Amino acid sequence: MATSLAIIILLGILANTLFTKLKMPGLLGMLILGVILGPYGFNLLQPDILNASADFRKIALIIILLRAGFGVSVEDLKKVGKTAIKMSCIPGLIEGFFIAFASTKFLGFSFIQGGLLGFIIAAVSPAVVVPQMINFIENKIGTKKGIPTLILAGASIDDVFAITIFTTFLGLYSGSHVNIGVKLLGIPVSIVLGIAAGAIIGFIMVWVFRKYHIRDTKKLLLIVGTAIMLTALENLLKNKVEIAGLLGVMTIGFIILDKMPKVGKRLSAKLNKVWVFAEILLFVLVGAQVNINVVVNAGAMGIVVIFIGLIGRSIGVIISVLGTDFNWKERIFCVISYIPKATVQAAMGAIPLSMGVQSGDVILAIAVLSIIITAPLGAIAISTSSRSLLDVEDDKIKAA
């Protein structure tokens, strides 16, 4: 594993630097590198690191969501609260059902099979979106109206809806008794429990940090370790009660920043350094999950279904920002920011196939295809359009 890790780090830094020099998002270079190094490319990574890939990717995702929590102030969140709630559910719901119906027409799926595909695809990728939004917050791009915070919060909750509705369709397919009403009611309960768990941990951390003198590095290790345990608890209780663990992780950082601003800013700076390593690991290992051969089997109809879904998602975003003071450029940017898919699709794409769902191989192929199309397309579009579509608060930054 050590050799594979060294290859990922060294080539990941190189790919990131190269793509940044070419004025493209560094994560795109790392995703492509992962495809090349992975088992479906030149197979240069050892099996043990691929077996541990899901855990590594989860830890990296925890790091970025902690960064997100430490980057959001109470004032910013109040500014976008209602719109963030709409952004967290309306676009994903419309996209999921657009894909479900399109699948029955173009792929010959039943509506339940289409629903499985739709709500795998419908999850936006916090791994792609959140780092860019944090960068915009730090550089005061679009922050006057709280747009990066809005997208950051909405994208972090969006996955909860998509995964919950996916599991509902999976239950319907397997013939098990699933009460759809109870499942849908469980979504806000899951969100509340996740936020509550994160808040409790955050307040405990604040109490500990005030009572005992602990070096910032050890503070950070305590927070990261506890955040990992929170997501482990989520998995442990999955069959009894749903907890939005990743939302809880974000809440931990939010509470600490709110109650101990100076400590929060110092820990955020340390997380930025940890992210340099975590980012490489996350995107290279996501890329390594991509099977190009499977993607070819999806064919043109798979691409059509994905783009129909993106049309539905775009309509959902426009509906969500109605009533805000956003101008048309800012609304277009919100649409663009909700394009990328990667993490959930890589993690869940193979589940229908592993559970014997008919056409599970096609569902996997289209899930992978959605990563290949939307992750680079969305990442590039977010990066290149931000300064032309959003206001930059700091004149010095704008001039640069």
Short mmCIF file of C-alpha atoms in Angstrom, two decimals:
data_model
loop_
_atom_site.label_atom_id
_atom_site.label_comp_id
_atom_site.label_asym_id
_atom_site.label_seq_id
_atom_site.Cartn_x
_atom_site.Cartn_y
_atom_site.Cartn_z
CA MET A 1 0.00 0.00 0.00
CA ALA A 2 2.86 2.37 0.83
CA THR A 3 4.17 2.26 -2.76
CA SER A 4 0.70 2.96 -4.20
CA LEU A 5 0.27 5.84 -1.76
CA ALA A 6 3.60 7.32 -2.90
CA ILE A 7 2.57 7.03 -6.56
CA ILE A 8 -0.77 8.73 -5.83
CA ILE A 9 0.88 11.59 -3.90
CA LEU A 10 3.72 12.28 -6.35
CA LEU A 11 1.69 12.01 -9.55
CA GLY A 12 -1.32 13.66 -7.90
CA ILE A 13 0.72 16.77 -7.08
CA LEU A 14 2.06 16.79 -10.64
CA ALA A 15 -1.43 16.41 -12.20
CA ASN A 16 -2.89 19.08 -9.93
CA THR A 17 -0.09 21.53 -10.76
CA LEU A 18 -0.24 20.81 -14.51
CA PHE A 19 -3.99 21.36 -14.79
CA THR A 20 -3.84 24.49 -12.62
CA LYS A 21 -1.16 25.89 -14.97
CA LEU A 22 -3.48 25.13 -17.89
CA LYS A 23 -6.19 27.23 -16.15
CA MET A 24 -8.30 24.13 -15.47
CA PRO A 25 -9.41 22.75 -12.08
CA GLY A 26 -6.69 20.65 -10.47
CA LEU A 27 -9.26 18.05 -9.40
CA LEU A 28 -9.89 17.24 -13.08
CA GLY A 29 -6.25 16.26 -13.50
CA MET A 30 -6.44 14.06 -10.40
CA LEU A 31 -9.63 12.37 -11.59
CA ILE A 32 -8.01 11.57 -14.96
CA LEU A 33 -4.89 10.35 -13.17
CA GLY A 34 -7.06 7.99 -11.10
CA VAL A 35 -8.58 6.51 -14.26
CA ILE A 36 -5.09 5.94 -15.70
CA LEU A 37 -3.66 4.40 -12.52
CA GLY A 38 -6.75 2.37 -11.61
CA PRO A 39 -7.65 -1.24 -12.35
CA TYR A 40 -9.44 -0.23 -15.55
CA GLY A 41 -6.43 1.76 -16.78
CA PHE A 42 -2.82 0.62 -16.39
CA ASN A 43 -3.58 -1.10 -13.06
CA LEU A 44 -0.62 0.47 -11.23
CA LEU A 45 -2.27 0.57 -7.80
CA GLN A 46 -2.01 -2.33 -5.35
CA PRO A 47 -5.25 -4.16 -4.40
CA ASP A 48 -4.94 -3.27 -0.71
CA ILE A 49 -5.24 0.49 -1.33
CA LEU A 50 -8.21 -0.10 -3.67
CA ASN A 51 -9.87 -2.25 -0.98
CA ALA A 52 -9.41 0.62 1.50
CA SER A 53 -10.49 3.22 -1.08
CA ALA A 54 -13.99 3.74 0.34
CA ASP A 55 -12.60 4.48 3.82
CA PHE A 56 -9.94 6.84 2.48
CA ARG A 57 -12.54 8.69 0.41
CA LYS A 58 -14.85 8.99 3.40
CA ILE A 59 -12.06 10.47 5.57
CA ALA A 60 -11.22 12.98 2.81
CA LEU A 61 -14.91 13.89 2.53
CA ILE A 62 -15.03 14.42 6.30
CA ILE A 63 -12.05 16.78 6.04
CA ILE A 64 -13.72 18.89 3.37
CA LEU A 65 -17.05 19.04 5.22
CA LEU A 66 -15.26 20.10 8.42
CA ARG A 67 -13.60 22.83 6.35
CA ALA A 68 -17.06 23.80 5.11
CA GLY A 69 -18.37 24.02 8.68
CA PHE A 70 -15.44 26.17 9.77
CA GLY A 71 -16.06 28.43 6.76
CA VAL A 72 -19.75 29.24 7.38
CA SER A 73 -20.79 31.96 9.81
CA VAL A 74 -24.20 32.29 11.49
CA GLU A 75 -24.87 35.52 9.55
CA ASP A 76 -24.15 33.84 6.22
CA LEU A 77 -26.40 30.90 7.04
CA LYS A 78 -29.28 33.16 8.10
CA LYS A 79 -28.95 34.99 4.80
CA VAL A 80 -29.55 31.85 2.71
CA GLY A 81 -31.53 29.62 5.10
CA LYS A 82 -34.87 29.16 3.30
CA THR A 83 -33.34 29.07 -0.17
CA ALA A 84 -30.74 26.50 0.97
CA ILE A 85 -33.55 24.19 2.12
CA LYS A 86 -35.22 24.48 -1.29
CA MET A 87 -31.87 23.93 -3.06
CA SER A 88 -31.29 20.79 -0.99
CA CYS A 89 -34.39 18.96 -2.22
CA ILE A 90 -36.20 20.49 -5.24
CA PRO A 91 -33.42 20.11 -7.89
CA GLY A 92 -32.61 16.53 -6.86
CA LEU A 93 -36.26 15.45 -6.77
CA ILE A 94 -36.99 16.87 -10.21
CA GLU A 95 -33.81 15.40 -11.69
CA GLY A 96 -34.45 11.96 -10.16
CA PHE A 97 -37.98 11.73 -11.54
CA PHE A 98 -36.96 13.17 -14.93
CA ILE A 99 -34.40 10.36 -15.23
CA ALA A 100 -36.89 7.77 -13.96
CA PHE A 101 -39.41 8.67 -16.69
CA ALA A 102 -36.72 9.08 -19.38
CA SER A 103 -35.35 5.61 -18.53
CA THR A 104 -38.71 4.01 -19.28
CA LYS A 105 -38.71 5.61 -22.74
CA PHE A 106 -35.06 5.36 -23.81
CA LEU A 107 -33.75 2.33 -21.89
CA GLY A 108 -36.84 0.16 -21.58
CA PHE A 109 -36.68 0.23 -17.77
CA SER A 110 -39.62 -0.20 -15.44
CA PHE A 111 -40.44 2.93 -13.41
CA ILE A 112 -38.83 1.37 -10.30
CA GLN A 113 -35.60 0.58 -12.18
CA GLY A 114 -35.67 4.14 -13.52
CA GLY A 115 -36.12 5.45 -9.98
CA LEU A 116 -33.06 3.51 -8.83
CA LEU A 117 -30.99 5.05 -11.62
CA GLY A 118 -32.55 8.49 -11.17
CA PHE A 119 -31.71 8.83 -7.50
CA ILE A 120 -28.19 7.46 -7.87
CA ILE A 121 -27.56 10.12 -10.51
CA ALA A 122 -29.52 12.87 -8.71
CA ALA A 123 -26.97 13.38 -5.92
CA VAL A 124 -24.69 16.38 -6.48
CA SER A 125 -21.06 15.83 -5.47
CA PRO A 126 -19.95 17.75 -2.35
CA ALA A 127 -16.42 16.50 -3.05
CA VAL A 128 -16.32 18.56 -6.27
CA VAL A 129 -18.55 21.48 -5.27
CA VAL A 130 -17.62 22.21 -1.64
CA PRO A 131 -13.85 22.88 -2.15
CA GLN A 132 -14.61 25.43 -4.87
CA MET A 133 -17.27 27.16 -2.76
CA ILE A 134 -14.85 27.40 0.18
CA ASN A 135 -12.32 28.96 -2.19
CA PHE A 136 -14.92 31.52 -3.32
CA ILE A 137 -15.79 32.36 0.30
CA GLU A 138 -12.09 32.88 1.11
CA ASN A 139 -11.65 35.09 -1.97
CA LYS A 140 -14.93 37.00 -1.43
CA ILE A 141 -16.39 35.85 -4.75
CA GLY A 142 -20.20 35.99 -4.67
CA THR A 143 -20.24 36.37 -0.89
CA LYS A 144 -22.20 39.65 -0.85
CA LYS A 145 -25.41 37.67 -1.47
CA GLY A 146 -24.11 34.50 0.20
CA ILE A 147 -24.15 32.43 -3.00
CA PRO A 148 -21.19 30.11 -2.16
CA THR A 149 -22.68 29.47 1.30
CA LEU A 150 -26.06 28.71 -0.29
CA ILE A 151 -24.59 26.17 -2.71
CA LEU A 152 -22.33 24.71 -0.03
CA ALA A 153 -25.24 24.13 2.37
CA GLY A 154 -27.65 22.91 -0.31
CA ALA A 155 -25.15 20.48 -1.84
CA SER A 156 -24.31 19.03 1.58
CA ILE A 157 -27.97 18.15 2.30
CA ASP A 158 -28.90 17.21 -1.30
CA ASP A 159 -27.32 13.75 -0.92
CA VAL A 160 -29.54 12.90 2.06
CA PHE A 161 -32.67 13.20 -0.09
CA ALA A 162 -31.18 11.29 -3.03
CA ILE A 163 -29.89 8.38 -0.93
CA THR A 164 -33.11 8.07 1.08
CA ILE A 165 -35.34 7.95 -2.00
CA PHE A 166 -32.91 5.50 -3.68
CA THR A 167 -33.26 3.11 -0.73
CA THR A 168 -37.06 3.46 -1.00
CA PHE A 169 -37.00 2.38 -4.66
CA LEU A 170 -34.60 -0.45 -3.76
CA GLY A 171 -37.11 -1.69 -1.18
CA LEU A 172 -39.93 -1.47 -3.74
CA TYR A 173 -37.88 -3.47 -6.26
CA SER A 174 -36.98 -6.23 -3.79
CA GLY A 175 -40.64 -6.57 -2.82
CA SER A 176 -40.08 -5.74 0.83
CA HIS A 177 -42.77 -3.72 2.57
CA VAL A 178 -41.80 -0.08 2.25
CA ASN A 179 -44.02 2.71 3.50
CA ILE A 180 -43.13 5.56 1.17
CA GLY A 181 -44.78 8.16 3.41
CA VAL A 182 -42.73 7.06 6.42
CA LYS A 183 -39.55 7.07 4.31
CA LEU A 184 -40.19 10.62 3.09
CA LEU A 185 -40.99 11.79 6.62
CA GLY A 186 -37.72 10.20 7.68
CA ILE A 187 -35.72 12.64 5.54
CA PRO A 188 -36.25 15.74 7.73
CA VAL A 189 -35.84 13.51 10.82
CA SER A 190 -32.49 12.31 9.44
CA ILE A 191 -31.38 15.89 8.81
CA VAL A 192 -32.44 17.06 12.29
CA LEU A 193 -30.73 14.09 13.98
CA GLY A 194 -27.54 14.72 12.00
CA ILE A 195 -27.47 18.41 12.92
CA ALA A 196 -28.33 17.60 16.57
CA ALA A 197 -25.56 14.98 16.83
CA GLY A 198 -23.03 17.38 15.29
CA ALA A 199 -24.18 20.22 17.57
CA ILE A 200 -23.83 18.05 20.71
CA ILE A 201 -20.31 17.02 19.68
CA GLY A 202 -19.48 20.64 18.81
CA PHE A 203 -20.61 21.93 22.23
CA ILE A 204 -18.68 19.14 24.00
CA MET A 205 -15.56 20.09 22.04
CA VAL A 206 -16.03 23.76 22.98
CA TRP A 207 -16.35 22.80 26.67
CA VAL A 208 -13.23 20.62 26.51
CA PHE A 209 -11.17 23.24 24.68
CA ARG A 210 -12.14 25.94 27.19
CA LYS A 211 -11.48 23.76 30.23
CA TYR A 212 -8.18 22.19 29.13
CA HIS A 213 -5.18 23.62 27.31
CA ILE A 214 -4.75 21.49 24.19
CA ARG A 215 -2.49 22.24 21.24
CA ASP A 216 -4.34 23.08 18.03
CA THR A 217 -2.95 20.00 16.27
CA LYS A 218 -4.37 17.74 18.98
CA LYS A 219 -7.65 19.68 18.88
CA LEU A 220 -7.88 18.94 15.18
CA LEU A 221 -7.12 15.25 15.70
CA LEU A 222 -9.86 15.05 18.34
CA ILE A 223 -12.36 16.70 15.99
CA VAL A 224 -11.47 14.50 13.00
CA GLY A 225 -11.52 11.32 15.09
CA THR A 226 -14.90 12.20 16.59
CA ALA A 227 -16.30 13.10 13.15
CA ILE A 228 -15.23 9.69 11.80
CA MET A 229 -16.94 8.01 14.78
CA LEU A 230 -20.12 9.98 14.03
CA THR A 231 -20.23 8.59 10.49
CA ALA A 232 -19.53 5.10 11.90
CA LEU A 233 -22.51 5.54 14.24
CA GLU A 234 -24.61 6.48 11.21
CA ASN A 235 -23.74 3.14 9.56
CA LEU A 236 -24.31 1.22 12.81
CA LEU A 237 -27.84 2.60 13.26
CA LYS A 238 -28.74 2.56 9.55
CA ASN A 239 -31.38 -0.19 9.90
CA LYS A 240 -33.02 1.45 12.93
CA VAL A 241 -32.81 5.19 12.35
CA GLU A 242 -31.28 7.34 9.61
CA ILE A 243 -28.80 10.01 10.70
CA ALA A 244 -27.34 12.51 8.23
CA GLY A 245 -23.82 11.96 9.53
CA LEU A 246 -21.99 14.14 7.00
CA LEU A 247 -24.30 17.03 7.81
CA GLY A 248 -23.44 16.45 11.46
CA VAL A 249 -19.74 16.64 10.61
CA MET A 250 -20.28 20.05 9.02
CA THR A 251 -22.23 21.19 12.09
CA ILE A 252 -19.28 20.39 14.40
CA GLY A 253 -17.10 22.96 12.63
CA PHE A 254 -19.97 25.47 12.50
CA ILE A 255 -20.54 25.30 16.29
CA ILE A 256 -16.84 25.59 17.18
CA LEU A 257 -16.39 28.58 14.85
CA ASP A 258 -19.48 30.27 16.31
CA LYS A 259 -18.52 29.75 19.98
CA MET A 260 -14.71 30.06 19.66
CA PRO A 261 -14.04 32.19 16.55
CA LYS A 262 -10.28 32.54 17.07
CA VAL A 263 -9.81 28.80 17.66
CA GLY A 264 -12.11 28.06 14.72
CA LYS A 265 -10.05 30.17 12.34
CA ARG A 266 -6.80 28.55 13.49
CA LEU A 267 -8.26 25.07 13.06
CA SER A 268 -9.60 26.03 9.64
CA ALA A 269 -6.08 27.06 8.59
CA LYS A 270 -4.77 23.67 9.74
CA LEU A 271 -7.55 21.86 7.86
CA ASN A 272 -6.52 23.73 4.72
CA LYS A 273 -3.07 22.12 5.03
CA VAL A 274 -4.51 18.65 5.66
CA TRP A 275 -6.76 19.10 2.62
CA VAL A 276 -3.71 19.32 0.33
CA PHE A 277 -3.14 15.61 1.00
CA ALA A 278 -6.80 14.59 1.40
CA GLU A 279 -7.76 16.22 -1.92
CA ILE A 280 -5.22 14.16 -3.84
CA LEU A 281 -6.35 10.95 -2.17
CA LEU A 282 -10.04 11.66 -2.71
CA PHE A 283 -10.03 12.55 -6.40
CA VAL A 284 -7.42 10.02 -7.54
CA LEU A 285 -9.30 7.20 -5.78
CA VAL A 286 -12.66 8.39 -7.18
CA GLY A 287 -11.08 8.33 -10.65
CA ALA A 288 -9.77 4.81 -10.00
CA GLN A 289 -13.38 3.60 -9.61
CA VAL A 290 -14.22 4.60 -13.18
CA ASN A 291 -14.50 1.68 -15.60
CA ILE A 292 -14.18 3.08 -19.12
CA ASN A 293 -15.19 -0.29 -20.66
CA VAL A 294 -18.48 -0.28 -18.77
CA VAL A 295 -19.12 3.30 -19.84
CA VAL A 296 -18.93 2.35 -23.53
CA ASN A 297 -21.81 -0.07 -22.96
CA ALA A 298 -24.04 2.77 -21.76
CA GLY A 299 -24.06 4.18 -25.28
CA ALA A 300 -25.70 7.30 -26.60
CA MET A 301 -28.98 6.61 -24.76
CA GLY A 302 -27.15 6.82 -21.45
CA ILE A 303 -25.84 10.27 -22.37
CA VAL A 304 -29.35 11.37 -23.41
CA VAL A 305 -30.79 10.23 -20.06
CA ILE A 306 -28.05 12.05 -18.10
CA PHE A 307 -28.66 15.32 -19.97
CA ILE A 308 -32.43 15.02 -19.52
CA GLY A 309 -31.71 14.72 -15.80
CA LEU A 310 -29.51 17.83 -15.90
CA ILE A 311 -32.33 19.75 -17.58
CA GLY A 312 -34.61 18.69 -14.73
CA ARG A 313 -32.00 19.70 -12.14
CA SER A 314 -31.57 23.12 -13.83
CA ILE A 315 -35.33 23.70 -13.71
CA GLY A 316 -35.26 22.75 -10.03
CA VAL A 317 -32.48 25.22 -9.26
CA ILE A 318 -34.32 28.04 -11.05
CA ILE A 319 -37.47 27.24 -9.05
CA SER A 320 -35.45 27.18 -5.81
CA VAL A 321 -33.96 30.66 -6.31
CA LEU A 322 -37.27 32.31 -7.23
CA GLY A 323 -38.00 35.11 -4.80
CA THR A 324 -34.32 35.85 -4.12
CA ASP A 325 -32.54 39.04 -5.13
CA PHE A 326 -30.18 37.10 -7.43
CA ASN A 327 -29.76 38.53 -10.93
CA TRP A 328 -29.87 36.27 -13.99
CA LYS A 329 -26.08 35.77 -14.02
CA GLU A 330 -26.10 34.59 -10.41
CA ARG A 331 -28.99 32.22 -11.10
CA ILE A 332 -27.09 30.73 -14.03
CA PHE A 333 -24.08 30.23 -11.74
CA CYS A 334 -26.29 28.35 -9.24
CA VAL A 335 -27.41 26.07 -12.09
CA ILE A 336 -23.80 25.45 -13.15
CA SER A 337 -22.70 24.72 -9.58
CA TYR A 338 -25.22 21.89 -9.27
CA ILE A 339 -23.88 19.96 -12.28
CA PRO A 340 -20.98 17.85 -10.86
CA LYS A 341 -21.48 14.25 -9.76
CA ALA A 342 -18.83 11.91 -8.42
CA THR A 343 -18.81 10.68 -4.84
CA VAL A 344 -22.29 9.17 -4.40
CA GLN A 345 -22.31 7.74 -7.92
CA ALA A 346 -18.94 6.02 -7.31
CA ALA A 347 -20.15 4.66 -3.97
CA MET A 348 -23.68 3.58 -4.95
CA GLY A 349 -23.54 2.85 -8.68
CA ALA A 350 -22.78 -0.85 -8.21
CA ILE A 351 -25.41 -1.51 -5.49
CA PRO A 352 -28.28 -2.47 -7.85
CA LEU A 353 -25.97 -4.87 -9.73
CA SER A 354 -24.73 -6.46 -6.49
CA MET A 355 -28.34 -6.96 -5.36
CA GLY A 356 -29.40 -8.66 -8.57
CA VAL A 357 -31.46 -5.82 -10.01
CA GLN A 358 -32.29 -6.45 -13.66
CA SER A 359 -30.20 -4.14 -15.88
CA GLY A 360 -27.98 -3.38 -12.86
CA ASP A 361 -25.00 -3.38 -15.22
CA VAL A 362 -26.61 -0.62 -17.30
CA ILE A 363 -27.36 1.39 -14.13
CA LEU A 364 -23.69 1.08 -13.10
CA ALA A 365 -22.51 2.09 -16.58
CA ILE A 366 -24.67 5.23 -16.63
CA ALA A 367 -23.63 6.12 -13.06
CA VAL A 368 -19.99 5.95 -14.14
CA LEU A 369 -20.77 7.87 -17.32
CA SER A 370 -22.38 10.62 -15.23
CA ILE A 371 -19.10 11.03 -13.32
CA ILE A 372 -17.02 11.20 -16.50
CA ILE A 373 -19.31 13.79 -18.11
CA THR A 374 -20.41 15.99 -15.21
CA ALA A 375 -17.42 16.05 -12.83
CA PRO A 376 -14.98 17.64 -15.31
CA LEU A 377 -17.68 19.64 -17.13
CA GLY A 378 -19.06 21.02 -13.86
CA ALA A 379 -15.67 21.65 -12.27
CA ILE A 380 -14.39 23.58 -15.30
CA ALA A 381 -17.65 25.53 -15.68
CA ILE A 382 -17.73 26.53 -11.99
CA SER A 383 -14.11 27.66 -12.05
CA THR A 384 -14.22 29.59 -15.33
CA SER A 385 -17.63 31.22 -14.91
CA SER A 386 -17.33 32.41 -11.30
CA ARG A 387 -15.68 35.79 -11.93
CA SER A 388 -17.87 36.66 -14.90
CA LEU A 389 -21.15 35.66 -13.23
CA LEU A 390 -20.52 36.64 -9.60
CA ASP A 391 -19.50 39.88 -7.91
CA VAL A 392 -16.11 40.06 -6.18
CA GLU A 393 -16.31 42.06 -2.96
CA ASP A 394 -12.64 42.94 -2.56
CA ASP A 395 -11.47 45.36 -5.25
CA LYS A 396 -7.86 44.22 -4.88
CA ILE A 397 -8.84 40.61 -5.56
CA LYS A 398 -10.98 41.74 -8.48
CA ALA A 399 -8.06 43.61 -9.98
CA ALA A 400 -5.84 40.56 -9.63
#
